[in-house]
C-alpha cells in the first residue's frame, strides 16, 4: 500500500478520489487551502472510510492547521496549506516518504479565467511547478495531473482521441495545456543516471454526480455554471427554470452533447492510474477519462426527471459563448492501459447528484 499526497483533496473530485484511494487501502496526506474546498468533505471521507479522528493541531500560523485520522496501519492527514508555497508543501513530506502525488489543486472556472488570467497562470501553472519542484527535492517522481478535455478546444472529430490537436480556446484551457507541456519536458529530462518520472495526464470530460451515500458531493461557490448543479437547484425550487443554451446545434435534438462521467468512476480511474504508474517503469501517460457516450442537455433533463420523479422546467435560450455542439471521449486508451472503464450510467448520476443535493441543499455550509 502506498503513501499518497493529494493536493486539492478537500474539493469536489479530490474528496471522492480520497475515498476511493482509502478504500483501496492507501494512506493519504491531503493539502488544501480551502479556497474552494471544505474540512467537512474530508471529515465525511474519513467517516465513510471507517477511520477514527486521532488529533487536531495548529502551528503558530493559522494556515498550518492539521487534522489526523487513523484505523489500524492506515492514516489520513489533512494539512491546511497553499501549493504555491514550498514550505507548506514540505510539511507533507516531513513525517513519511510520499510515493506519489495526485494534483487536483487549481482554479477551474472558464469565465473567471477570462476575467482573471493571471490568477489562473499563478495557481494552475506556477502552483504545479512548485509541487513538482518540492517532489523532486524529496525524490518523489510519480505524479497524476488533473487535466481536462478543455485542452481539445473545438475538436473537429468525435469521439475525441488523445491524438486530437491540443488547441484550448480560453485561459483556463491554456493553463492545463501549459502544465501538460511542462510534464512532457520533465518526462524527457531524466538522463541515465537519474530515476525517471512516472506521470499521468488525465483529461477529464464532464465530471458529475456524487458518492452514493449523499455525504460528499459538488459544492459550487455562488451561482453554479455547470449543468447538473443547476438542474438540482431548479428541481428543488431554488431557481425557476433551467436555461438551455442553444437548441440549434447540429445534434439529434439540437441541444449540446457531452460525455458525463460519474465522479466515483473518475475517482476509481485515478486509483487505477496511480497503481499502474507505481507498478510500471517510468513513462508519461496521457489519457481521456470519459464514458465514451454522449448525452444532450434535454436527455439529461429527462433522465433526471424520470429517475428522481421531479420536474425540471426549462426554457430554450441562445447559445452560450465558447460552447461546442459535441464533446465525447474515446476512452479506449484508458481502458487498455489502466484496465479501467466507467460503470455508472446516467440514471445513477442523476440519482446520486439529487441525493447529495437533497441531503445538503447548501453544500457543506450547513
Ligand atoms: P474544486 O475547486 O472542487 O477542487 C480544487 C481544490 O483545490 C479545492 O479544494 C481548493 O480549495 C483547492 N485549491 C485551490 N487553490 C489552491 C492552492 N493554491 N493551494 C491549495 N489548495 C488549493 O475543483 P474540482 O472540480 O474538484 O477539480 C479538481 C481538478 O480537476 C482541478 O485541477 C480542475 O481544473 C480539474 N478538472 C475539473 C473538472 C470539473 O468539471 N470539475 C473537469 C476537468 C478538470
Ligand atoms: C454542459 C452542457 C451547455 C448550463 C465545462 C468547462 C470544462 C470542464 C467541465 C473543467 C453544455 C449546457 C449548461 C446551463 C445549459 N471543466 N448548459 N444550461 O461547458 O461542457 O464544460 O465544465 O475542466 O472546461 O468548460 O459543462 O456543465 O457547463 O455544460 O444548457 O445552465 O450543458 O451548453 O452543452 P461544459 P457545463
Short mmCIF file of C-alpha atoms and ligand atoms in Angstrom, two decimals:
data_model
loop_
_atom_site.label_atom_id
_atom_site.label_comp_id
_atom_site.label_asym_id
_atom_site.label_seq_id
_atom_site.Cartn_x
_atom_site.Cartn_y
_atom_site.Cartn_z
CA UNK A 1 0.00 0.00 0.00
CA UNK A 2 1.26 3.47 -0.89
CA UNK A 3 1.56 6.83 0.88
CA UNK A 4 -0.04 9.39 -1.41
CA UNK A 5 -0.14 13.20 -1.32
CA UNK A 6 -3.40 14.64 -2.61
CA UNK A 7 -3.36 18.37 -3.42
CA UNK A 8 -6.82 19.94 -3.51
CA UNK A 9 -8.22 16.84 -1.82
CA UNK A 10 -10.90 18.82 0.04
CA UNK A 11 -12.53 19.81 -3.27
CA UNK A 12 -15.09 18.02 -5.41
CA UNK A 13 -13.11 15.46 -7.41
CA UNK A 14 -10.27 15.27 -4.87
CA UNK A 15 -12.56 14.30 -1.97
CA UNK A 16 -14.20 11.49 -3.95
CA UNK A 17 -10.78 10.27 -5.06
CA UNK A 18 -9.55 10.33 -1.44
CA UNK A 19 -12.41 8.00 -0.52
CA UNK A 20 -11.67 5.62 -3.42
CA UNK A 21 -7.95 5.56 -2.56
CA UNK A 22 -8.62 4.91 1.15
CA UNK A 23 -10.98 2.08 0.18
CA UNK A 24 -8.14 0.62 -1.92
CA UNK A 25 -6.03 0.59 1.27
CA UNK A 26 -3.70 3.55 0.65
CA UNK A 27 -2.71 6.15 3.26
CA UNK A 28 -3.12 9.82 2.38
CA UNK A 29 -1.84 13.28 3.15
CA UNK A 30 -4.15 16.00 1.80
CA UNK A 31 -3.09 19.62 1.35
CA UNK A 32 -5.74 22.25 0.63
CA UNK A 33 -6.06 26.00 1.24
CA UNK A 34 -9.88 25.69 1.46
CA UNK A 35 -10.33 28.43 -1.15
CA UNK A 36 -12.94 26.14 -2.74
CA UNK A 37 -12.83 23.08 -0.50
CA UNK A 38 -14.07 22.12 2.92
CA UNK A 39 -12.72 20.36 6.01
CA UNK A 40 -16.18 18.81 6.26
CA UNK A 41 -15.59 16.99 2.96
CA UNK A 42 -12.55 15.25 4.44
CA UNK A 43 -14.37 14.59 7.72
CA UNK A 44 -17.09 12.82 5.72
CA UNK A 45 -14.49 10.91 3.69
CA UNK A 46 -12.82 9.69 6.90
CA UNK A 47 -16.20 8.60 8.29
CA UNK A 48 -17.15 6.76 5.09
CA UNK A 49 -13.75 5.02 5.07
CA UNK A 50 -14.16 3.94 8.72
CA UNK A 51 -11.25 6.00 10.10
CA UNK A 52 -11.24 7.50 13.60
CA UNK A 53 -10.12 11.05 14.34
CA UNK A 54 -6.84 10.97 16.22
CA UNK A 55 -5.97 14.62 16.72
CA UNK A 56 -6.28 18.15 15.50
CA UNK A 57 -3.44 20.60 15.88
CA UNK A 58 -2.45 24.11 14.86
CA UNK A 59 1.02 25.53 14.47
CA UNK A 60 1.82 29.16 15.26
CA UNK A 61 0.38 30.19 11.91
CA UNK A 62 -3.34 29.67 11.36
CA UNK A 63 -2.52 28.40 7.85
CA UNK A 64 -1.00 25.28 9.30
CA UNK A 65 -3.97 23.61 10.92
CA UNK A 66 -3.71 19.84 10.72
CA UNK A 67 -6.20 17.01 11.23
CA UNK A 68 -5.34 13.32 11.62
CA UNK A 69 -7.43 10.16 11.27
CA UNK A 70 -6.33 6.55 11.56
CA UNK A 71 -7.50 2.95 11.56
CA UNK A 72 -5.02 0.15 12.06
CA UNK A 73 -1.99 0.95 9.91
CA UNK A 74 -3.93 3.26 7.60
CA UNK A 75 -3.79 7.04 8.11
CA UNK A 76 -5.27 10.20 6.69
CA UNK A 77 -3.79 13.64 7.38
CA UNK A 78 -5.27 16.95 6.27
CA UNK A 79 -2.92 19.96 6.11
CA UNK A 80 -4.12 23.49 5.57
CA UNK A 81 -1.66 24.99 3.09
CA UNK A 82 -1.07 26.67 -0.25
CA UNK A 83 0.55 24.68 -3.07
CA UNK A 84 2.35 27.82 -4.25
CA UNK A 85 4.39 27.85 -1.03
CA UNK A 86 7.29 25.38 -0.84
CA UNK A 87 7.26 25.48 2.98
CA UNK A 88 3.59 24.41 3.07
CA UNK A 89 4.20 21.56 0.65
CA UNK A 90 7.31 20.47 2.51
CA UNK A 91 5.16 19.79 5.61
CA UNK A 92 3.54 16.91 3.70
CA UNK A 93 6.90 15.21 3.16
CA UNK A 94 8.11 15.66 6.72
CA UNK A 95 6.69 12.65 8.57
CA UNK A 96 6.68 10.00 5.85
CA UNK A 97 8.04 9.17 2.41
CA UNK A 98 5.47 10.05 -0.25
CA UNK A 99 5.24 7.51 -3.07
CA UNK A 100 3.14 9.60 -5.46
CA UNK A 101 1.28 12.91 -5.76
CA UNK A 102 -2.21 13.32 -7.20
CA UNK A 103 -2.52 17.01 -8.07
CA UNK A 104 -6.09 18.36 -8.06
CA UNK A 105 -5.50 21.82 -6.57
CA UNK A 106 -6.28 24.55 -9.05
CA UNK A 107 -8.80 27.04 -10.37
CA UNK A 108 -11.39 25.72 -12.83
CA UNK A 109 -13.96 28.32 -13.90
CA UNK A 110 -13.68 29.16 -17.60
CA UNK A 111 -15.39 32.57 -17.41
CA UNK A 112 -13.33 33.60 -14.37
CA UNK A 113 -10.17 32.60 -16.23
CA UNK A 114 -11.03 35.09 -18.98
CA UNK A 115 -11.51 37.85 -16.37
CA UNK A 116 -8.51 36.93 -14.17
CA UNK A 117 -5.93 35.14 -16.34
CA UNK A 118 -3.01 35.92 -14.04
CA UNK A 119 -4.71 34.12 -11.14
CA UNK A 120 -5.05 31.06 -13.36
CA UNK A 121 -1.42 31.13 -14.54
CA UNK A 122 -0.34 31.66 -10.94
CA UNK A 123 -2.29 28.87 -9.23
CA UNK A 124 -2.51 26.36 -12.07
CA UNK A 125 0.89 26.74 -13.72
CA UNK A 126 3.21 28.28 -11.08
CA UNK A 127 1.45 26.15 -8.43
CA UNK A 128 2.03 22.95 -10.40
CA UNK A 129 5.68 23.87 -11.00
CA UNK A 130 6.11 24.39 -7.26
CA UNK A 131 4.57 21.00 -6.46
CA UNK A 132 6.92 19.30 -8.95
CA UNK A 133 9.96 21.09 -7.53
CA UNK A 134 9.21 20.04 -3.95
CA UNK A 135 8.58 16.49 -5.18
CA UNK A 136 11.98 16.41 -6.92
CA UNK A 137 13.66 17.77 -3.76
CA UNK A 138 12.10 14.87 -1.85
CA UNK A 139 12.92 12.22 -4.50
CA UNK A 140 9.26 11.63 -5.33
CA UNK A 141 8.74 11.31 -9.10
CA UNK A 142 5.28 9.85 -9.57
CA UNK A 143 2.62 12.42 -10.50
CA UNK A 144 -1.03 12.26 -11.57
CA UNK A 145 -2.30 15.50 -13.06
CA UNK A 146 -5.91 16.73 -13.31
CA UNK A 147 -6.04 17.84 -16.91
CA UNK A 148 -9.21 18.46 -18.87
CA UNK A 149 -10.90 17.74 -22.18
CA UNK A 150 -10.94 21.52 -22.41
CA UNK A 151 -7.40 21.25 -23.88
CA UNK A 152 -9.01 20.00 -27.13
CA UNK A 153 -10.92 23.27 -27.63
CA UNK A 154 -13.35 22.87 -30.54
CA UNK A 155 -12.38 19.33 -31.54
CA UNK A 156 -13.02 18.57 -35.20
CA UNK A 157 -13.80 14.87 -34.74
CA UNK A 158 -15.79 12.97 -32.13
CA UNK A 159 -15.23 10.75 -30.29
CA UNK A 160 -12.11 12.67 -29.32
CA UNK A 161 -8.88 10.64 -29.19
CA UNK A 162 -5.78 11.70 -27.24
CA UNK A 163 -4.07 12.33 -30.58
CA UNK A 164 -6.51 15.16 -31.36
CA UNK A 165 -4.78 18.56 -31.54
CA UNK A 166 -4.36 20.47 -28.27
CA UNK A 167 -5.86 23.87 -29.07
CA UNK A 168 -7.52 25.39 -26.00
CA UNK A 169 -9.78 28.38 -26.53
CA UNK A 170 -9.69 30.06 -23.10
CA UNK A 171 -7.08 30.90 -20.43
CA UNK A 172 -8.19 28.01 -18.19
CA UNK A 173 -7.55 25.55 -21.02
CA UNK A 174 -4.25 27.27 -21.85
CA UNK A 175 -3.03 26.70 -18.28
CA UNK A 176 -3.92 22.98 -18.45
CA UNK A 177 -2.12 22.66 -21.80
CA UNK A 178 0.90 24.53 -20.37
CA UNK A 179 1.18 22.13 -17.42
CA UNK A 180 0.90 19.17 -19.77
CA UNK A 181 3.80 20.63 -21.79
CA UNK A 182 5.84 21.13 -18.60
CA UNK A 183 5.21 17.46 -17.76
CA UNK A 184 6.30 16.29 -21.20
CA UNK A 185 9.52 18.30 -20.78
CA UNK A 186 10.05 16.79 -17.34
CA UNK A 187 9.43 13.25 -18.59
CA UNK A 188 12.04 13.79 -21.29
CA UNK A 189 14.58 15.33 -18.92
CA UNK A 190 15.92 12.38 -16.97
CA UNK A 191 19.29 11.03 -18.03
CA UNK A 192 20.66 7.51 -17.48
CA UNK A 193 21.95 8.43 -14.01
CA UNK A 194 18.61 9.74 -12.75
CA UNK A 195 15.43 7.85 -11.97
CA UNK A 196 12.77 8.83 -14.49
CA UNK A 197 9.40 10.42 -13.84
CA UNK A 198 6.16 8.44 -13.84
CA UNK A 199 3.43 10.83 -15.00
CA UNK A 200 -0.23 10.55 -15.94
CA UNK A 201 -2.11 13.48 -17.53
CA UNK A 202 -5.76 12.60 -17.07
CA UNK A 203 -8.07 14.57 -19.36
CA UNK A 204 -11.48 14.52 -17.69
CA UNK A 205 -14.61 15.02 -19.74
CA UNK A 206 -17.66 16.24 -17.70
CA UNK A 207 -17.43 15.07 -14.05
CA UNK A 208 -20.86 14.93 -12.39
CA UNK A 209 -22.77 13.22 -9.59
CA UNK A 210 -21.78 12.41 -6.04
CA UNK A 211 -20.88 9.49 -3.79
CA UNK A 212 -23.88 7.17 -3.40
CA UNK A 213 -24.09 7.94 0.34
CA UNK A 214 -25.02 11.56 -0.38
CA UNK A 215 -22.41 12.58 2.22
CA UNK A 216 -19.94 14.14 -0.23
CA UNK A 217 -20.62 15.95 -3.48
CA UNK A 218 -20.08 19.09 -5.52
CA UNK A 219 -20.40 22.34 -3.57
CA UNK A 220 -20.20 25.19 -6.09
CA UNK A 221 -19.31 28.65 -4.84
CA UNK A 222 -22.11 31.12 -5.66
CA UNK A 223 -24.14 30.56 -8.82
CA UNK A 224 -23.13 27.24 -10.44
CA UNK A 225 -22.14 27.31 -14.09
CA UNK A 226 -22.28 23.57 -14.75
CA UNK A 227 -25.42 21.81 -15.90
CA UNK A 228 -26.15 19.24 -13.20
CA UNK A 229 -25.83 21.52 -10.13
CA UNK A 230 -28.17 23.93 -11.94
CA UNK A 231 -30.68 21.14 -12.68
CA UNK A 232 -30.64 20.23 -8.96
CA UNK A 233 -31.31 23.84 -7.98
CA UNK A 234 -34.23 24.05 -10.45
CA UNK A 235 -35.67 20.71 -9.28
CA UNK A 236 -35.56 21.89 -5.66
CA UNK A 237 -37.22 25.22 -6.47
CA UNK A 238 -34.12 27.35 -5.76
CA UNK A 239 -34.36 28.58 -9.40
CA UNK A 240 -37.48 28.88 -11.57
CA UNK A 241 -36.16 27.25 -14.75
CA UNK A 242 -33.10 25.85 -16.45
CA UNK A 243 -31.80 27.92 -19.32
CA UNK A 244 -30.88 25.55 -22.16
CA UNK A 245 -28.04 27.17 -24.08
CA UNK A 246 -28.91 26.59 -27.70
CA UNK A 247 -31.45 24.35 -29.43
CA UNK A 248 -30.00 24.71 -32.93
CA UNK A 249 -26.77 22.74 -32.52
CA UNK A 250 -26.04 20.01 -35.07
CA UNK A 251 -27.15 17.28 -32.64
CA UNK A 252 -30.19 14.94 -32.70
CA UNK A 253 -32.37 17.22 -30.52
CA UNK A 254 -30.49 20.48 -31.16
CA UNK A 255 -29.03 20.78 -27.63
CA UNK A 256 -25.37 20.35 -26.66
CA UNK A 257 -24.00 16.82 -26.21
CA UNK A 258 -21.42 15.98 -23.53
CA UNK A 259 -19.69 12.93 -22.08
CA UNK A 260 -20.83 12.95 -18.43
CA UNK A 261 -18.69 10.82 -16.12
CA UNK A 262 -19.78 9.85 -12.60
CA UNK A 263 -17.30 11.31 -10.13
CA UNK A 264 -16.80 7.89 -8.45
CA UNK A 265 -15.90 6.35 -11.83
CA UNK A 266 -13.43 9.21 -12.23
CA UNK A 267 -12.10 8.62 -8.70
CA UNK A 268 -11.56 4.93 -9.45
CA UNK A 269 -9.78 5.91 -12.67
CA UNK A 270 -7.27 7.84 -10.53
CA UNK A 271 -6.73 4.77 -8.35
CA UNK A 272 -6.04 2.68 -11.46
CA UNK A 273 -3.71 5.37 -12.86
CA UNK A 274 -1.55 5.74 -9.75
CA UNK A 275 -1.30 1.98 -9.22
CA UNK A 276 -0.34 1.49 -12.88
CA UNK A 277 2.36 4.17 -12.65
CA UNK A 278 3.80 2.72 -9.45
CA UNK A 279 3.89 -0.80 -10.94
CA UNK A 280 5.43 0.06 -14.31
CA UNK A 281 8.71 1.62 -15.48
CA UNK A 282 8.93 5.42 -15.80
CA UNK A 283 6.62 6.75 -18.51
CA UNK A 284 4.22 9.54 -19.40
CA UNK A 285 0.60 8.54 -19.96
CA UNK A 286 -1.92 10.95 -21.47
CA UNK A 287 -5.42 9.54 -21.12
CA UNK A 288 -9.01 10.58 -21.69
CA UNK A 289 -11.26 9.77 -18.74
CA UNK A 290 -14.81 9.64 -20.04
CA UNK A 291 -17.57 7.14 -20.66
CA UNK A 292 -17.43 7.26 -24.47
CA UNK A 293 -21.17 8.05 -24.54
CA UNK A 294 -22.76 11.40 -25.28
CA UNK A 295 -25.96 12.81 -23.81
CA UNK A 296 -27.76 16.01 -24.75
CA UNK A 297 -28.98 18.67 -22.32
CA UNK A 298 -32.57 17.55 -22.88
CA UNK A 299 -31.65 13.89 -22.36
CA UNK A 300 -30.06 14.88 -19.05
CA UNK A 301 -33.19 16.81 -18.02
CA UNK A 302 -35.43 13.85 -18.94
CA UNK A 303 -33.20 11.32 -17.17
CA UNK A 304 -33.20 13.49 -14.05
CA UNK A 305 -36.99 13.89 -14.06
CA UNK A 306 -37.58 10.19 -14.72
CA UNK A 307 -35.05 8.88 -12.16
CA UNK A 308 -35.98 11.24 -9.35
CA UNK A 309 -39.70 11.78 -10.02
CA UNK A 310 -39.19 15.55 -10.10
CA UNK A 311 -39.94 18.28 -12.56
CA UNK A 312 -37.22 20.42 -14.18
CA UNK A 313 -38.83 23.32 -16.02
CA UNK A 314 -36.60 24.71 -18.77
CA UNK A 315 -36.55 27.39 -21.41
CA UNK A 316 -34.72 27.22 -24.74
CA UNK A 317 -32.24 30.12 -24.96
CA UNK A 318 -29.48 31.31 -27.24
CA UNK A 319 -26.08 29.61 -27.30
CA UNK A 320 -23.50 30.34 -24.58
CA UNK A 321 -20.22 31.88 -25.78
CA UNK A 322 -17.42 29.33 -26.09
CA UNK A 323 -19.68 26.23 -26.17
CA UNK A 324 -19.38 23.50 -28.79
CA UNK A 325 -22.02 21.10 -30.13
CA UNK A 326 -20.50 17.79 -29.06
CA UNK A 327 -17.72 16.64 -26.73
CA UNK A 328 -17.40 12.87 -26.28
CA UNK A 329 -14.30 10.90 -25.30
CA UNK A 330 -12.71 7.99 -26.99
CA UNK A 331 -11.79 6.22 -23.71
CA UNK A 332 -10.19 3.15 -25.33
CA UNK A 333 -6.59 4.01 -24.38
CA UNK A 334 -7.50 4.36 -20.68
CA UNK A 335 -9.33 1.05 -20.90
CA UNK A 336 -6.35 -0.79 -22.35
CA UNK A 337 -3.60 0.92 -20.31
CA UNK A 338 -5.39 1.04 -16.93
CA UNK A 339 -7.90 -1.79 -17.21
CA UNK A 340 -10.46 0.83 -16.19
CA UNK A 341 -13.80 1.89 -17.60
CA UNK A 342 -16.89 3.65 -16.33
CA UNK A 343 -19.66 1.54 -14.83
CA UNK A 344 -22.26 4.08 -13.63
CA UNK A 345 -24.99 5.19 -16.04
CA UNK A 346 -26.92 8.44 -16.44
CA UNK A 347 -29.69 7.32 -14.06
CA UNK A 348 -27.10 6.61 -11.33
CA UNK A 349 -25.54 10.02 -11.95
CA UNK A 350 -28.93 11.74 -11.61
CA UNK A 351 -29.93 9.73 -8.52
CA UNK A 352 -26.64 10.39 -6.69
CA UNK A 353 -26.48 14.11 -7.59
CA UNK A 354 -30.06 14.56 -6.32
CA UNK A 355 -29.41 12.62 -3.08
CA UNK A 356 -26.39 14.81 -2.29
CA UNK A 357 -28.36 17.96 -3.10
CA UNK A 358 -31.36 16.97 -1.01
CA UNK A 359 -29.23 15.99 1.97
CA UNK A 360 -27.05 19.13 1.66
CA UNK A 361 -29.05 21.89 -0.07
CA UNK A 362 -26.46 24.49 0.98
CA UNK A 363 -23.47 22.23 0.37
CA UNK A 364 -21.07 21.87 3.31
CA UNK A 365 -22.11 25.24 4.79
CA UNK A 366 -24.94 23.86 6.94
P1 LIG B 1 -12.51 22.08 -6.74
O1 LIG B 1 -12.43 23.57 -6.82
O2 LIG B 1 -13.69 21.48 -6.08
O3 LIG B 1 -11.19 21.50 -6.05
C1 LIG B 1 -9.95 22.13 -6.12
C2 LIG B 1 -9.40 22.19 -4.71
O4 LIG B 1 -8.13 22.83 -4.76
C3 LIG B 1 -10.27 22.99 -3.74
O5 LIG B 1 -10.48 22.23 -2.58
C4 LIG B 1 -9.45 24.24 -3.44
O6 LIG B 1 -9.67 24.71 -2.12
C5 LIG B 1 -8.03 23.73 -3.66
N1 LIG B 1 -7.08 24.78 -4.02
C6 LIG B 1 -7.21 25.75 -4.94
N2 LIG B 1 -6.11 26.53 -4.95
C7 LIG B 1 -5.25 26.03 -4.04
C8 LIG B 1 -3.96 26.40 -3.59
N3 LIG B 1 -3.31 27.47 -4.10
N4 LIG B 1 -3.37 25.65 -2.63
C9 LIG B 1 -4.01 24.57 -2.09
N5 LIG B 1 -5.25 24.19 -2.47
C10 LIG B 1 -5.87 24.91 -3.44
O7 LIG B 1 -12.37 21.54 -8.23
P2 LIG B 1 -12.62 20.09 -8.81
O8 LIG B 1 -13.84 20.13 -9.64
O9 LIG B 1 -12.51 19.09 -7.74
O10 LIG B 1 -11.37 19.98 -9.80
C11 LIG B 1 -10.17 19.39 -9.40
C12 LIG B 1 -9.18 19.49 -10.54
O11 LIG B 1 -9.74 18.86 -11.70
C13 LIG B 1 -8.86 20.94 -10.96
O12 LIG B 1 -7.48 21.00 -11.27
C14 LIG B 1 -9.70 21.14 -12.20
O13 LIG B 1 -9.14 22.08 -13.09
C15 LIG B 1 -9.70 19.74 -12.80
N6 LIG B 1 -10.87 19.48 -13.66
C16 LIG B 1 -12.14 19.68 -13.16
C17 LIG B 1 -13.24 19.44 -13.98
C18 LIG B 1 -14.64 19.69 -13.49
O14 LIG B 1 -15.54 19.82 -14.31
N7 LIG B 1 -14.89 19.75 -12.17
C19 LIG B 1 -13.04 19.00 -15.29
C20 LIG B 1 -11.74 18.79 -15.75
C21 LIG B 1 -10.66 19.04 -14.92
C1 LIG B 2 -22.75 21.12 -20.26
C2 LIG B 2 -23.81 21.33 -21.33
C3 LIG B 2 -24.04 23.62 -22.00
C4 LIG B 2 -25.55 25.10 -18.18
C5 LIG B 2 -17.25 22.91 -18.50
C6 LIG B 2 -15.90 23.50 -18.78
C7 LIG B 2 -14.87 22.42 -18.95
C8 LIG B 2 -14.89 21.41 -17.79
C9 LIG B 2 -16.28 20.98 -17.41
C10 LIG B 2 -13.07 21.80 -16.26
C11 LIG B 2 -23.38 22.31 -22.43
C12 LIG B 2 -25.30 23.14 -21.34
C13 LIG B 2 -25.07 24.28 -19.18
C14 LIG B 2 -26.86 25.66 -18.31
C15 LIG B 2 -27.09 24.54 -20.43
N1 LIG B 2 -14.30 21.91 -16.61
N2 LIG B 2 -25.82 24.02 -20.29
N3 LIG B 2 -27.56 25.35 -19.44
O1 LIG B 2 -19.33 23.58 -20.74
O2 LIG B 2 -19.20 21.10 -21.23
O3 LIG B 2 -17.64 22.09 -19.60
O4 LIG B 2 -17.16 22.11 -17.31
O5 LIG B 2 -12.13 21.42 -16.85
O6 LIG B 2 -13.64 23.06 -19.07
O7 LIG B 2 -15.98 24.29 -19.97
O8 LIG B 2 -20.00 21.87 -18.98
O9 LIG B 2 -21.85 21.66 -17.38
O10 LIG B 2 -21.21 23.97 -18.19
O11 LIG B 2 -22.34 22.40 -19.77
O12 LIG B 2 -27.77 24.33 -21.44
O13 LIG B 2 -27.34 26.42 -17.48
O14 LIG B 2 -24.95 21.92 -20.71
O15 LIG B 2 -24.33 24.48 -23.07
O16 LIG B 2 -23.95 21.86 -23.65
P1 LIG B 2 -19.07 22.21 -20.26
P2 LIG B 2 -21.35 22.51 -18.48
#
